[in-house]
mmCIF file of C-alpha atoms and ligand atoms in Angstrom:
data_model
loop_
_atom_site.group_PDB
_atom_site.id
_atom_site.type_symbol
_atom_site.label_atom_id
_atom_site.label_comp_id
_atom_site.label_asym_id
_atom_site.label_seq_id
_atom_site.Cartn_x
_atom_site.Cartn_y
_atom_site.Cartn_z
ATOM 1 C CA MET A 1 -65.563 47.269 6.574
ATOM 2 C CA ILE A 2 -67.183 50.501 5.381
ATOM 3 C CA GLU A 3 -68.055 48.791 2.091
ATOM 4 C CA THR A 4 -69.812 46.006 3.984
ATOM 5 C CA ILE A 5 -71.855 48.564 5.908
ATOM 6 C CA GLU A 6 -72.691 50.545 2.787
ATOM 7 C CA LYS A 7 -73.815 47.366 1.083
ATOM 8 C CA TRP A 8 -76.005 46.496 4.069
ATOM 9 C CA ILE A 9 -77.529 50.004 4.078
ATOM 10 C CA ARG A 10 -78.395 49.715 0.369
ATOM 11 C CA GLN A 11 -79.911 46.297 0.962
ATOM 12 C CA VAL A 12 -82.054 47.589 3.865
ATOM 13 C CA SER A 13 -83.145 50.520 1.734
ATOM 14 C CA ARG A 14 -84.248 48.240 -1.118
ATOM 15 C CA GLN A 15 -86.156 45.982 1.273
ATOM 16 C CA HIS A 16 -88.222 48.941 2.487
ATOM 17 C CA GLU A 17 -88.717 50.679 -0.835
ATOM 18 C CA SER A 18 -92.459 50.019 -0.978
ATOM 19 C CA VAL A 19 -93.188 51.236 2.568
ATOM 20 C CA ARG A 20 -91.011 54.297 2.936
ATOM 21 C CA GLN A 21 -92.592 57.729 3.045
ATOM 22 C CA SER A 22 -91.329 61.189 2.195
ATOM 23 C CA CYS A 23 -90.527 63.646 4.992
ATOM 24 C CA SER A 24 -92.021 66.443 2.885
ATOM 25 C CA GLN A 25 -95.177 66.055 4.953
ATOM 26 C CA PHE A 26 -93.321 67.648 7.911
ATOM 27 C CA ALA A 27 -92.609 70.934 6.150
ATOM 28 C CA ASP A 28 -95.062 72.784 8.413
ATOM 29 C CA ASP A 29 -94.094 70.983 11.647
ATOM 30 C CA PHE A 30 -90.424 71.762 11.138
ATOM 31 C CA GLU A 31 -90.675 75.150 9.460
ATOM 32 C CA GLY A 32 -87.593 77.257 10.159
ATOM 33 C CA TYR A 33 -85.560 74.200 11.183
ATOM 34 C CA PHE A 34 -85.380 72.160 7.988
ATOM 35 C CA ALA A 35 -85.776 73.483 4.455
ATOM 36 C CA PRO A 36 -88.570 71.901 2.356
ATOM 37 C CA GLU A 37 -85.931 70.968 -0.250
ATOM 38 C CA PHE A 38 -84.013 69.009 2.378
ATOM 39 C CA LEU A 39 -87.139 67.285 3.713
ATOM 40 C CA ALA A 40 -88.001 66.201 0.166
ATOM 41 C CA GLN A 41 -84.753 64.196 0.100
ATOM 42 C CA CYS A 42 -85.483 62.385 3.388
ATOM 43 C CA ARG A 43 -87.538 59.239 3.903
ATOM 44 C CA PHE A 44 -88.895 57.394 6.893
ATOM 45 C CA VAL A 45 -90.251 53.930 7.565
ATOM 46 C CA VAL A 46 -92.379 52.857 10.529
ATOM 47 C CA THR A 47 -91.546 49.240 11.227
ATOM 48 C CA PRO A 48 -91.845 46.800 14.131
ATOM 49 C CA ASN A 49 -88.259 45.722 13.455
ATOM 50 C CA ILE A 50 -85.455 48.280 13.440
ATOM 51 C CA PRO A 51 -82.979 47.042 10.806
ATOM 52 C CA THR A 52 -80.043 45.365 12.533
ATOM 53 C CA PRO A 53 -76.847 44.001 10.972
ATOM 54 C CA ASP A 54 -76.143 40.318 11.542
ATOM 55 C CA ASN A 55 -74.204 39.360 14.667
ATOM 56 C CA ARG A 56 -70.959 38.815 12.836
ATOM 57 C CA LEU A 57 -70.945 42.342 11.443
ATOM 58 C CA LEU A 58 -72.109 43.782 14.784
ATOM 59 C CA ASN A 59 -69.202 42.162 16.601
ATOM 60 C CA GLN A 60 -66.740 43.326 13.960
ATOM 61 C CA LEU A 61 -68.020 46.847 14.473
ATOM 62 C CA GLY A 62 -67.887 46.666 18.265
ATOM 63 C CA LEU A 63 -71.621 47.363 18.344
ATOM 64 C CA GLY A 64 -72.692 44.283 20.294
ATOM 65 C CA GLY A 65 -74.764 46.266 22.793
ATOM 66 C CA PHE A 66 -75.879 49.048 20.500
ATOM 67 C CA PHE A 67 -78.977 47.558 18.895
ATOM 68 C CA GLY A 68 -80.978 46.849 21.997
ATOM 69 C CA GLU A 69 -84.406 47.152 23.488
ATOM 70 C CA ASN A 70 -84.001 50.885 24.005
ATOM 71 C CA MET A 71 -83.537 51.704 20.349
ATOM 72 C CA VAL A 72 -86.656 53.317 18.903
ATOM 73 C CA GLY A 73 -85.167 54.834 15.764
ATOM 74 C CA LEU A 74 -82.222 54.422 13.428
ATOM 75 C CA THR A 75 -81.001 56.648 10.611
ATOM 76 C CA LEU A 76 -79.219 55.082 7.672
ATOM 77 C CA ASN A 77 -78.157 57.748 5.206
ATOM 78 C CA ASP A 78 -81.301 59.479 3.844
ATOM 79 C CA THR A 79 -83.832 57.147 5.502
ATOM 80 C CA TYR A 80 -84.765 56.557 9.102
ATOM 81 C CA TYR A 81 -86.579 53.647 10.680
ATOM 82 C CA LEU A 82 -88.922 54.089 13.635
ATOM 83 C CA LEU A 83 -90.834 51.752 15.887
ATOM 84 C CA PRO A 84 -94.642 52.105 15.828
ATOM 85 C CA SER A 85 -94.478 53.143 19.522
ATOM 86 C CA VAL A 86 -92.885 56.472 18.512
ATOM 87 C CA ALA A 87 -94.740 56.970 15.246
ATOM 88 C CA GLU A 88 -96.584 59.993 16.688
ATOM 89 C CA ASN A 89 -93.555 61.518 18.407
ATOM 90 C CA ARG A 90 -92.391 64.504 16.337
ATOM 91 C CA ARG A 91 -89.322 64.996 18.538
ATOM 92 C CA ILE A 92 -87.985 61.605 17.430
ATOM 93 C CA TYR A 93 -88.589 62.477 13.776
ATOM 94 C CA PHE A 94 -86.699 65.703 14.364
ATOM 95 C CA HIS A 95 -83.836 63.870 16.067
ATOM 96 C CA GLU A 96 -83.426 61.452 13.190
ATOM 97 C CA LEU A 97 -83.531 64.295 10.658
ATOM 98 C CA VAL A 98 -80.548 65.854 12.428
ATOM 99 C CA HIS A 99 -78.769 62.555 11.810
ATOM 100 C CA VAL A 100 -79.683 62.724 8.106
ATOM 101 C CA VAL A 101 -78.032 66.166 8.016
ATOM 102 C CA GLN A 102 -74.939 64.620 9.616
ATOM 103 C CA TRP A 103 -74.907 61.793 7.054
ATOM 104 C CA GLN A 104 -75.200 64.290 4.205
ATOM 105 C CA GLN A 105 -72.490 66.589 5.492
ATOM 106 C CA LEU A 106 -70.009 63.858 6.435
ATOM 107 C CA GLY A 107 -70.824 61.460 3.598
ATOM 108 C CA VAL A 108 -71.801 57.833 4.180
ATOM 109 C CA GLY A 109 -68.291 56.516 4.830
ATOM 110 C CA GLY A 110 -67.320 59.557 6.890
ATOM 111 C CA CYS A 111 -70.453 59.442 9.001
ATOM 112 C CA VAL A 112 -70.208 55.719 9.697
ATOM 113 C CA SER A 113 -66.567 55.850 10.695
ATOM 114 C CA ARG A 114 -66.987 58.938 12.833
ATOM 115 C CA TYR A 115 -70.084 57.555 14.553
ATOM 116 C CA LEU A 116 -68.264 54.315 15.375
ATOM 117 C CA GLN A 117 -65.186 56.150 16.643
ATOM 118 C CA GLU A 118 -67.239 58.430 18.855
ATOM 119 C CA TYR A 119 -69.372 55.564 20.132
ATOM 120 C CA ARG A 120 -66.305 53.566 21.160
ATOM 121 C CA ARG A 121 -64.576 56.535 22.715
ATOM 122 C CA TYR A 122 -67.417 58.312 24.534
ATOM 123 C CA GLY A 123 -70.341 55.894 24.635
ATOM 124 C CA TYR A 124 -73.814 56.655 23.300
ATOM 125 C CA GLU A 125 -74.776 59.123 26.046
ATOM 126 C CA HIS A 126 -71.779 61.386 25.575
ATOM 127 C CA MET A 127 -70.782 61.100 21.938
ATOM 128 C CA PRO A 128 -70.801 64.468 20.133
ATOM 129 C CA LEU A 129 -72.960 63.399 17.148
ATOM 130 C CA GLU A 130 -75.713 62.314 19.551
ATOM 131 C CA ARG A 131 -75.280 65.331 21.850
ATOM 132 C CA MET A 132 -75.755 67.536 18.775
ATOM 133 C CA ALA A 133 -78.970 65.730 17.799
ATOM 134 C CA TYR A 134 -80.371 65.736 21.358
ATOM 135 C CA GLY A 135 -79.486 69.401 21.820
ATOM 136 C CA LEU A 136 -81.341 70.400 18.676
ATOM 137 C CA ASP A 137 -84.354 68.160 19.241
ATOM 138 C CA GLY A 138 -84.589 69.590 22.752
ATOM 139 C CA GLN A 139 -84.652 73.093 21.361
ATOM 140 C CA PHE A 140 -87.396 72.081 18.940
ATOM 141 C CA SER A 141 -89.517 70.351 21.574
ATOM 142 C CA SER A 142 -89.240 73.265 23.988
ATOM 143 C CA GLY A 143 -90.711 75.548 21.346
ATOM 144 C CA GLY A 144 -87.707 77.175 19.757
ATOM 145 C CA PRO A 145 -86.491 79.678 18.765
ATOM 146 C CA ALA A 146 -86.164 77.958 15.377
ATOM 147 C CA VAL A 147 -82.640 77.319 14.211
ATOM 148 C CA ASP A 148 -81.509 76.430 10.702
ATOM 149 C CA VAL A 149 -80.316 72.914 11.483
ATOM 150 C CA TRP A 150 -78.295 72.478 8.299
ATOM 151 C CA ASN A 151 -76.174 75.570 9.007
ATOM 152 C CA GLN A 152 -75.983 74.884 12.720
ATOM 153 C CA VAL A 153 -74.648 71.377 12.158
ATOM 154 C CA ARG A 154 -72.191 72.651 9.571
ATOM 155 C CA THR A 155 -70.650 75.060 12.072
ATOM 156 C CA ILE A 156 -70.269 72.524 14.888
ATOM 157 C CA ILE A 157 -69.686 69.205 13.146
HETATM 158 ZN ZN1 LIG B 1 -79.502 59.743 17.729
#
């Protein structure tokens, strides 16, 4: 199962190779929160279509209702995908970068399996990986104080 997801993530990444951009451009916006070295490893893509696995895989994963109209962004490993409607919303960029930190610290297989477990057990609104990301993006959008996200996630993940 994890291999199928990893394969899909690689495929999505290849499909967007020519349109993805580096997150280095946010070094000033996110100063104090994310190190420039970390941002240099992150990519984003603005796209009218958030990548979605086919229905068969979605059902296998128990994610039938996950990819819906409300989804504006999705992080897959080191790259996140955003709808044009949120392309100017720095809080969303921040939120997805917290997910990249989670992917890096848990590893691809670890992050996928933990995200799925939490989603099934708690639901999107209450799952700890999302609460962590919303808590930190809220702190950023309310003006700080800045927190080193990498270290913060490492202590609570
Ligand atoms: Zn999220």
